[in-house]
Amino acid sequence: MRHLVEQAINNAYEIAQRSLEDFRGGFPTTYSTNNVYGKATNYEWTPGFYTGYLWLLNEYKENPSFLAVLEEHIRSFRERIDQKICTETHDLGFLYSLSCVAAYKLTGDEFAKETALIAADELARRFRTNGQFIQAWGKLDVPNNHRLIIDCLLNLPLLYWATEVTGDKKYHEMAYAHLKTALPNIIRGDYSTHHTYYFDYETGKPSYGATHQGYKNDSTWARGQAWGIYGIALSYEYTGDDSLIPLFTGVTEYFMRYLPIDSIPYWDLTFTEGDEPRDSSAAAIAVCGMLEMKKYIKDEVYCKKLEEYIERIISSLIKNYAAKPEDTTNGLLYKGTYGRKSPYNDCPNHGVDECVLWGDYFYVEALMRIYKPDWKMYW
Ligand code: GLY
């Protein structure tokens, strides 16, 4: 396993190195077209994933060209938050944890720390007291936008971290309040999950669950379930709240139950065979969550089970989904799906069966977690 993982990191490293100039002065697009990313500005919810995997690869083997690009990225993230370029979103956590928090944790860069704290304040502004949650997308104080989404669990670490470095408890309290609102509503009785959950704008009471990127409202979007697995693990790391453990095992078991034969999910867990596209990114996210939570699970039998799951998924990603240096791609992981239109959702068909930037990031993070078990996370 270790040899396989090391070879896989080397492959990712080589691809990142040879495609560095493709994105110089910018970032890869959110998803590839025919497995090739174009160049984009620092605008979408995804550029931080590129910065994040360059940090990871630079930790693996220090590289002056990566470091030069990373320095440019930190300035770009500062400009973005100062000028409020596409910052009206909870995705500030994805953006700033993997770029500026990572820079601060790895190098002690005070400018990066200050930048991430500005982003944390902006994220905290999205906390809705009426409902006790962080609003996902769109303008605040608009009744139709009064909802959270499961993905937001990955944005909470920016707030937990802000409390750690400032001593101001308000960030942690907001993150924990969001968690306590989100989990009982978004996790169904059988441990499948809703993608989004709406709250009454007047009373703040939970209203109903719905989907945006899943197949239909009562199905389970594969990446949503994976955000649940990793999101719960990350909140456990920061809160030590033992009530999260059965939720973690519940959502993990549900995810594993609906995997096809090669252990990589279709884009929605409704599908377990056939020609629907996969979402390799969901597998990579889930495996990071399992690797994180394995550190805290005391039940040895369940730990063994998690180890088997991790090995099955990561071996399949490496053997069947990862790009090789000789391939004509500038992505790292094939067969992700950003959004798949169905007769029942309101999502456009985009980035289907392509490399997706977060898939590349979580794939490299999973490899790093296995390669270097004492790896300190950027979240
Ligand atoms: N957080 C957006 C997505 O997973 O597509």
Coordinates of C-alpha atoms and ligand atoms in Angstrom, one line a residue:
M1 CA 0.0 0.0 0.0
R2 CA 2.7 2.5 1.0
H3 CA 4.6 1.9 -2.2
L4 CA 1.4 2.3 -4.3
V5 CA 0.7 5.6 -2.4
E6 CA 4.2 6.9 -2.9
Q7 CA 4.1 6.2 -6.6
A8 CA 0.7 7.9 -6.8
I9 CA 2.1 11.1 -5.1
N10 CA 5.1 11.1 -7.4
N11 CA 2.7 10.9 -10.4
A12 CA 0.6 13.8 -9.0
Y13 CA 3.8 15.8 -8.3
E14 CA 5.0 15.3 -11.9
I15 CA 1.7 16.4 -13.4
A16 CA 1.5 19.5 -11.1
Q17 CA 5.1 20.4 -12.0
R18 CA 4.6 20.1 -15.8
S19 CA 1.3 22.0 -15.7
L20 CA 2.4 24.8 -13.5
E21 CA 2.7 27.3 -16.4
D22 CA -0.8 26.4 -17.7
F23 CA -2.2 28.3 -14.7
R24 CA 0.5 30.8 -13.9
G25 CA -1.0 34.2 -13.0
G26 CA -4.3 32.4 -12.3
F27 CA -5.9 29.1 -11.2
P28 CA -7.3 26.1 -12.9
T29 CA -11.0 26.3 -13.9
T30 CA -13.5 24.6 -11.5
Y31 CA -13.6 21.5 -13.8
S32 CA -11.8 20.3 -16.9
T33 CA -13.1 20.0 -20.4
N34 CA -12.1 16.7 -22.0
N35 CA -9.8 16.3 -18.9
V36 CA -7.9 19.5 -19.5
Y37 CA -8.4 22.5 -17.2
G38 CA -8.3 26.0 -18.6
K39 CA -7.0 29.1 -16.7
A40 CA -9.4 31.1 -14.5
T41 CA -9.2 34.0 -12.2
N42 CA -9.6 33.8 -8.4
Y43 CA -13.4 33.9 -8.5
E44 CA -15.3 30.6 -8.0
W45 CA -15.5 28.5 -4.8
T46 CA -12.6 26.3 -6.0
P47 CA -9.2 28.1 -6.5
G48 CA -8.1 27.2 -2.9
F49 CA -8.1 23.6 -3.9
Y50 CA -5.2 24.2 -6.3
T51 CA -3.3 26.2 -3.7
G52 CA -4.0 23.4 -1.2
Y53 CA -2.6 20.7 -3.3
L54 CA 0.5 22.7 -4.2
W55 CA 1.0 23.1 -0.4
L56 CA 0.6 19.3 0.0
L57 CA 3.0 18.5 -2.8
N58 CA 5.5 21.0 -1.6
E59 CA 5.4 19.3 1.9
Y60 CA 6.1 16.0 0.1
K61 CA 9.1 17.5 -1.7
E62 CA 10.0 21.1 -1.5
N63 CA 9.9 22.9 -4.8
P64 CA 11.0 26.5 -5.4
S65 CA 8.6 26.8 -8.4
F66 CA 5.6 25.7 -6.3
L67 CA 6.7 28.1 -3.5
A68 CA 6.9 31.1 -6.0
V69 CA 3.3 30.3 -7.2
L70 CA 2.1 29.9 -3.6
E71 CA 3.3 33.3 -2.7
E72 CA 1.4 34.8 -5.6
H73 CA -1.7 32.9 -4.5
I74 CA -1.6 34.3 -1.0
R75 CA -1.6 37.9 -2.5
S76 CA -4.4 36.9 -4.8
F77 CA -6.5 35.6 -1.9
R78 CA -5.9 38.9 0.0
E79 CA -7.0 40.9 -3.0
R80 CA -10.1 38.8 -3.3
I81 CA -11.3 39.3 0.3
D82 CA -10.3 43.0 0.3
Q83 CA -12.2 43.7 -2.9
K84 CA -15.0 41.3 -1.9
I85 CA -14.8 39.4 -5.2
C86 CA -17.4 36.6 -5.1
T87 CA -17.3 36.5 -1.3
E88 CA -21.1 36.4 -0.7
T89 CA -20.9 32.7 0.0
H90 CA -20.2 30.2 2.9
D91 CA -17.4 28.7 0.7
L92 CA -14.9 31.1 2.3
G93 CA -13.9 28.2 4.4
F94 CA -12.9 26.1 1.4
L95 CA -11.1 29.1 -0.1
Y96 CA -9.2 30.3 2.9
S97 CA -8.5 27.2 5.0
L98 CA -6.5 25.6 2.2
S99 CA -4.7 28.7 1.1
C100 CA -4.0 31.2 3.9
V101 CA -4.6 29.0 7.0
A102 CA -2.3 26.4 5.4
A103 CA 0.3 29.1 4.7
Y104 CA 0.1 30.3 8.3
K105 CA 0.3 26.8 9.7
L106 CA 3.2 25.8 7.5
T107 CA 5.3 28.9 7.5
G108 CA 4.0 31.2 10.2
D109 CA 3.1 33.8 7.6
E110 CA 1.3 36.6 9.5
F111 CA 0.0 38.3 6.4
A112 CA -1.7 35.0 5.5
K113 CA -3.1 34.7 9.0
E114 CA -4.5 38.2 8.9
T115 CA -6.1 37.5 5.5
A116 CA -7.7 34.2 6.7
L117 CA -9.1 36.1 9.8
I118 CA -10.7 38.7 7.5
A119 CA -12.3 35.8 5.6
A120 CA -13.5 34.3 8.9
D121 CA -15.2 37.6 9.9
E122 CA -16.9 37.6 6.5
L123 CA -18.1 34.0 7.0
A124 CA -19.3 34.8 10.5
R125 CA -21.5 37.6 9.0
R126 CA -23.4 34.8 7.3
F127 CA -24.5 33.3 10.6
R128 CA -28.3 33.6 10.9
T129 CA -29.4 34.0 14.5
N130 CA -32.9 33.3 13.3
G131 CA -32.4 29.5 12.8
Q132 CA -28.8 29.3 14.2
F133 CA -27.0 28.3 11.0
I134 CA -24.6 29.7 8.4
Q135 CA -26.5 30.6 5.2
A136 CA -25.1 28.9 2.2
W137 CA -25.4 30.9 -1.0
G138 CA -26.7 34.2 -2.0
K139 CA -27.6 37.5 -0.4
L140 CA -28.5 37.6 3.2
D141 CA -32.0 38.6 4.4
V142 CA -33.7 37.2 1.4
P143 CA -36.4 34.7 2.6
N144 CA -35.8 32.2 -0.3
N145 CA -32.1 32.0 0.6
H146 CA -32.7 31.0 4.2
R147 CA -31.1 27.6 4.1
L148 CA -28.0 25.7 4.8
I149 CA -26.3 22.9 2.8
I150 CA -24.3 19.9 3.9
D151 CA -21.2 21.1 2.2
C152 CA -20.9 23.9 4.8
L153 CA -19.6 21.4 7.3
L154 CA -16.2 21.8 5.6
N155 CA -16.4 25.6 6.0
L156 CA -16.7 25.4 9.8
P157 CA -12.9 24.7 10.5
L158 CA -12.1 28.3 9.4
L159 CA -14.2 29.5 12.3
Y160 CA -12.9 27.0 14.8
W161 CA -9.4 28.0 13.8
A162 CA -10.2 31.7 14.1
T163 CA -11.1 31.1 17.8
E164 CA -7.9 29.1 18.3
V165 CA -5.7 31.9 17.0
T166 CA -7.6 35.0 18.4
G167 CA -9.0 33.5 21.6
D168 CA -12.4 35.0 20.6
K169 CA -15.0 32.3 21.3
K170 CA -17.6 33.7 19.0
Y171 CA -16.3 31.9 15.9
H172 CA -16.3 28.5 17.6
E173 CA -19.7 29.1 19.1
M174 CA -21.2 29.9 15.7
A175 CA -19.6 26.9 14.0
Y176 CA -20.8 24.6 16.8
A177 CA -24.3 26.1 16.7
H178 CA -24.4 25.6 13.0
L179 CA -23.3 22.0 13.4
K180 CA -26.0 21.4 16.0
T181 CA -28.7 22.9 13.7
A182 CA -27.4 21.1 10.6
L183 CA -26.9 17.5 11.7
P184 CA -30.3 16.6 13.1
N185 CA -32.1 18.2 10.1
I186 CA -29.8 17.1 7.2
I187 CA -29.2 13.5 8.4
R188 CA -32.3 11.3 7.8
G189 CA -33.3 8.5 10.1
D190 CA -31.4 5.9 7.9
Y191 CA -28.3 8.1 7.9
S192 CA -28.7 9.1 4.3
T193 CA -28.5 12.9 3.9
H194 CA -30.3 15.9 2.3
H195 CA -28.2 18.2 0.3
T196 CA -30.0 21.4 1.4
Y197 CA -32.3 22.3 4.3
Y198 CA -34.6 25.3 4.4
F199 CA -35.7 27.2 7.5
D200 CA -38.7 29.4 8.0
Y201 CA -37.6 33.0 7.5
E202 CA -39.9 34.4 10.2
T203 CA -39.6 31.8 12.9
G204 CA -36.2 30.2 12.2
K205 CA -37.9 26.8 12.5
P206 CA -36.7 23.9 10.2
S207 CA -38.9 23.7 7.1
Y208 CA -37.9 21.0 4.6
G209 CA -35.0 19.3 3.0
A210 CA -34.3 19.5 -0.8
T211 CA -31.6 18.8 -3.3
H212 CA -29.8 20.9 -5.8
Q213 CA -27.1 18.6 -7.1
G214 CA -28.6 15.3 -6.2
Y215 CA -30.9 13.2 -8.3
K216 CA -34.0 14.1 -6.4
N217 CA -35.2 15.5 -3.1
D218 CA -35.4 12.1 -1.4
S219 CA -32.3 10.6 -2.9
T220 CA -28.7 11.0 -1.6
W221 CA -26.2 13.0 -3.5
A222 CA -22.9 11.1 -3.3
R223 CA -20.7 14.1 -2.7
G224 CA -23.2 15.4 -0.1
Q225 CA -22.9 12.2 1.9
A226 CA -19.1 12.5 1.6
W227 CA -19.2 16.1 2.8
G228 CA -21.1 14.7 5.8
I229 CA -18.5 12.1 6.5
Y230 CA -15.5 14.4 6.4
G231 CA -17.4 17.4 7.9
I232 CA -18.4 15.4 11.0
A233 CA -14.8 14.2 11.4
L234 CA -13.5 17.7 11.2
S235 CA -15.9 19.0 13.8
Y236 CA -15.0 16.1 16.1
E237 CA -11.4 17.2 15.8
Y238 CA -12.2 20.7 17.0
T239 CA -15.0 19.9 19.6
G240 CA -14.4 16.4 20.9
D241 CA -18.1 16.0 21.0
D242 CA -18.7 12.2 21.4
S243 CA -22.3 12.5 20.1
L244 CA -20.7 12.9 16.7
I245 CA -19.2 9.4 16.7
P246 CA -22.5 7.4 16.0
L247 CA -23.4 10.0 13.3
F248 CA -20.1 9.5 11.7
T249 CA -20.4 5.7 11.6
G250 CA -24.0 6.0 10.4
V251 CA -23.3 8.2 7.4
T252 CA -20.1 6.3 6.6
E253 CA -21.9 2.9 6.7
Y254 CA -24.7 4.3 4.4
F255 CA -22.1 5.6 1.9
M256 CA -20.2 2.2 1.9
R257 CA -23.5 0.3 1.4
Y258 CA -24.3 2.0 -1.9
L259 CA -20.9 1.8 -3.5
P260 CA -20.6 -0.2 -6.8
I261 CA -18.2 -3.1 -7.2
D262 CA -15.1 -0.9 -7.7
S263 CA -15.8 1.2 -4.5
I264 CA -16.2 4.5 -6.3
P265 CA -19.7 6.0 -6.1
Y266 CA -21.9 7.1 -8.9
W267 CA -22.8 10.8 -8.6
D268 CA -25.9 9.9 -6.6
L269 CA -26.2 6.9 -4.3
T270 CA -29.5 6.0 -6.0
F271 CA -27.3 4.4 -8.7
T272 CA -25.3 1.3 -7.9
E273 CA -24.7 0.0 -11.4
G274 CA -25.1 1.0 -15.0
D275 CA -23.8 3.9 -17.1
E276 CA -24.5 7.0 -15.0
P277 CA -21.3 9.0 -14.3
R278 CA -19.2 8.4 -11.2
D279 CA -18.0 11.0 -8.8
S280 CA -14.5 10.1 -7.9
S281 CA -14.2 13.3 -5.8
A282 CA -16.9 12.0 -3.4
A283 CA -14.7 8.9 -2.8
A284 CA -11.6 11.1 -2.1
I285 CA -13.5 13.3 0.3
A286 CA -15.0 10.3 2.2
V287 CA -11.6 8.6 2.5
C288 CA -10.1 11.8 4.0
G289 CA -12.9 11.8 6.6
M290 CA -12.3 8.2 7.4
L291 CA -8.6 8.8 7.8
E292 CA -9.2 11.7 10.1
M293 CA -11.8 9.9 12.3
K294 CA -9.8 6.7 12.6
K295 CA -7.5 8.7 14.9
Y296 CA -10.3 9.0 17.4
I297 CA -12.4 5.8 17.2
K298 CA -11.6 3.7 20.2
D299 CA -13.5 0.6 19.0
E300 CA -10.8 -1.5 17.5
V301 CA -13.2 -3.6 15.4
Y302 CA -14.6 -0.5 13.8
C303 CA -11.2 0.9 13.2
K304 CA -10.2 -2.2 11.3
K305 CA -13.3 -1.9 9.3
L306 CA -12.4 1.7 8.5
E307 CA -8.9 0.6 7.4
E308 CA -10.4 -1.9 5.0
Y309 CA -12.7 0.8 3.5
I310 CA -9.8 3.2 3.2
E311 CA -7.7 0.7 1.5
R312 CA -10.4 -0.4 -0.9
I313 CA -11.3 3.1 -2.0
I314 CA -7.8 4.5 -2.2
S315 CA -6.5 1.5 -4.2
S316 CA -9.3 1.8 -6.7
L317 CA -8.7 5.6 -7.0
I318 CA -5.0 5.0 -7.7
K319 CA -5.4 2.1 -10.0
N320 CA -8.5 3.1 -12.0
Y321 CA -9.1 6.9 -11.7
A322 CA -5.8 8.7 -11.2
A323 CA -4.0 10.4 -14.1
K324 CA -0.5 9.3 -15.1
P325 CA 2.3 11.7 -16.0
E326 CA 2.3 10.5 -19.6
D327 CA -1.5 11.3 -20.0
T328 CA -2.5 14.4 -21.9
T329 CA -4.2 16.0 -18.9
N330 CA -3.3 18.7 -16.4
G331 CA -5.7 17.2 -13.8
L332 CA -4.9 14.6 -11.2
L333 CA -8.1 12.5 -10.8
Y334 CA -10.5 11.5 -13.6
K335 CA -14.2 10.9 -13.5
G336 CA -15.5 13.5 -11.1
T337 CA -18.9 15.0 -11.5
Y338 CA -19.7 18.6 -10.6
G339 CA -23.4 18.8 -11.4
R340 CA -25.6 16.3 -13.3
K341 CA -29.0 17.4 -14.5
S342 CA -31.9 15.1 -13.6
P343 CA -35.6 15.3 -14.3
Y344 CA -36.0 16.3 -10.6
N345 CA -33.2 18.7 -9.8
D346 CA -32.5 22.3 -10.8
C347 CA -28.8 21.8 -11.5
P348 CA -27.2 22.3 -14.9
N349 CA -25.2 19.5 -16.5
H350 CA -21.6 20.6 -16.0
G351 CA -18.3 19.1 -15.3
V352 CA -19.7 15.6 -15.8
D353 CA -17.1 12.8 -16.1
E354 CA -14.3 15.3 -15.8
C355 CA -11.4 16.2 -13.4
V356 CA -12.8 18.5 -10.7
L357 CA -10.5 20.7 -8.8
W358 CA -11.6 19.6 -5.3
G359 CA -11.3 16.0 -6.5
D360 CA -7.6 16.6 -7.2
Y361 CA -7.1 18.2 -3.8
F362 CA -8.8 15.6 -1.7
Y363 CA -7.1 12.8 -3.6
V364 CA -3.7 14.3 -2.8
E365 CA -4.7 15.0 0.8
A366 CA -5.8 11.3 1.2
L367 CA -2.5 10.2 -0.2
M368 CA -0.6 12.5 2.1
R369 CA -2.5 11.3 5.1
I370 CA -1.5 7.7 4.3
Y371 CA 2.1 8.6 3.4
K372 CA 2.7 10.8 6.4
P373 CA 0.4 9.6 9.3
D374 CA 1.4 12.6 11.5
W375 CA 0.5 15.1 8.7
K376 CA -1.0 18.3 10.2
M377 CA -4.2 19.2 8.5
Y378 CA -4.8 22.7 6.9
W379 CA -8.4 22.7 8.0
Ligands
GLY1 N1 -19.6 22.6 -2.6 C1 -20.1 22.5 -3.9 C2 -20.0 21.2 -4.5 O1 -19.7 20.2 -3.8 O2 -20.4 21.0 -5.6

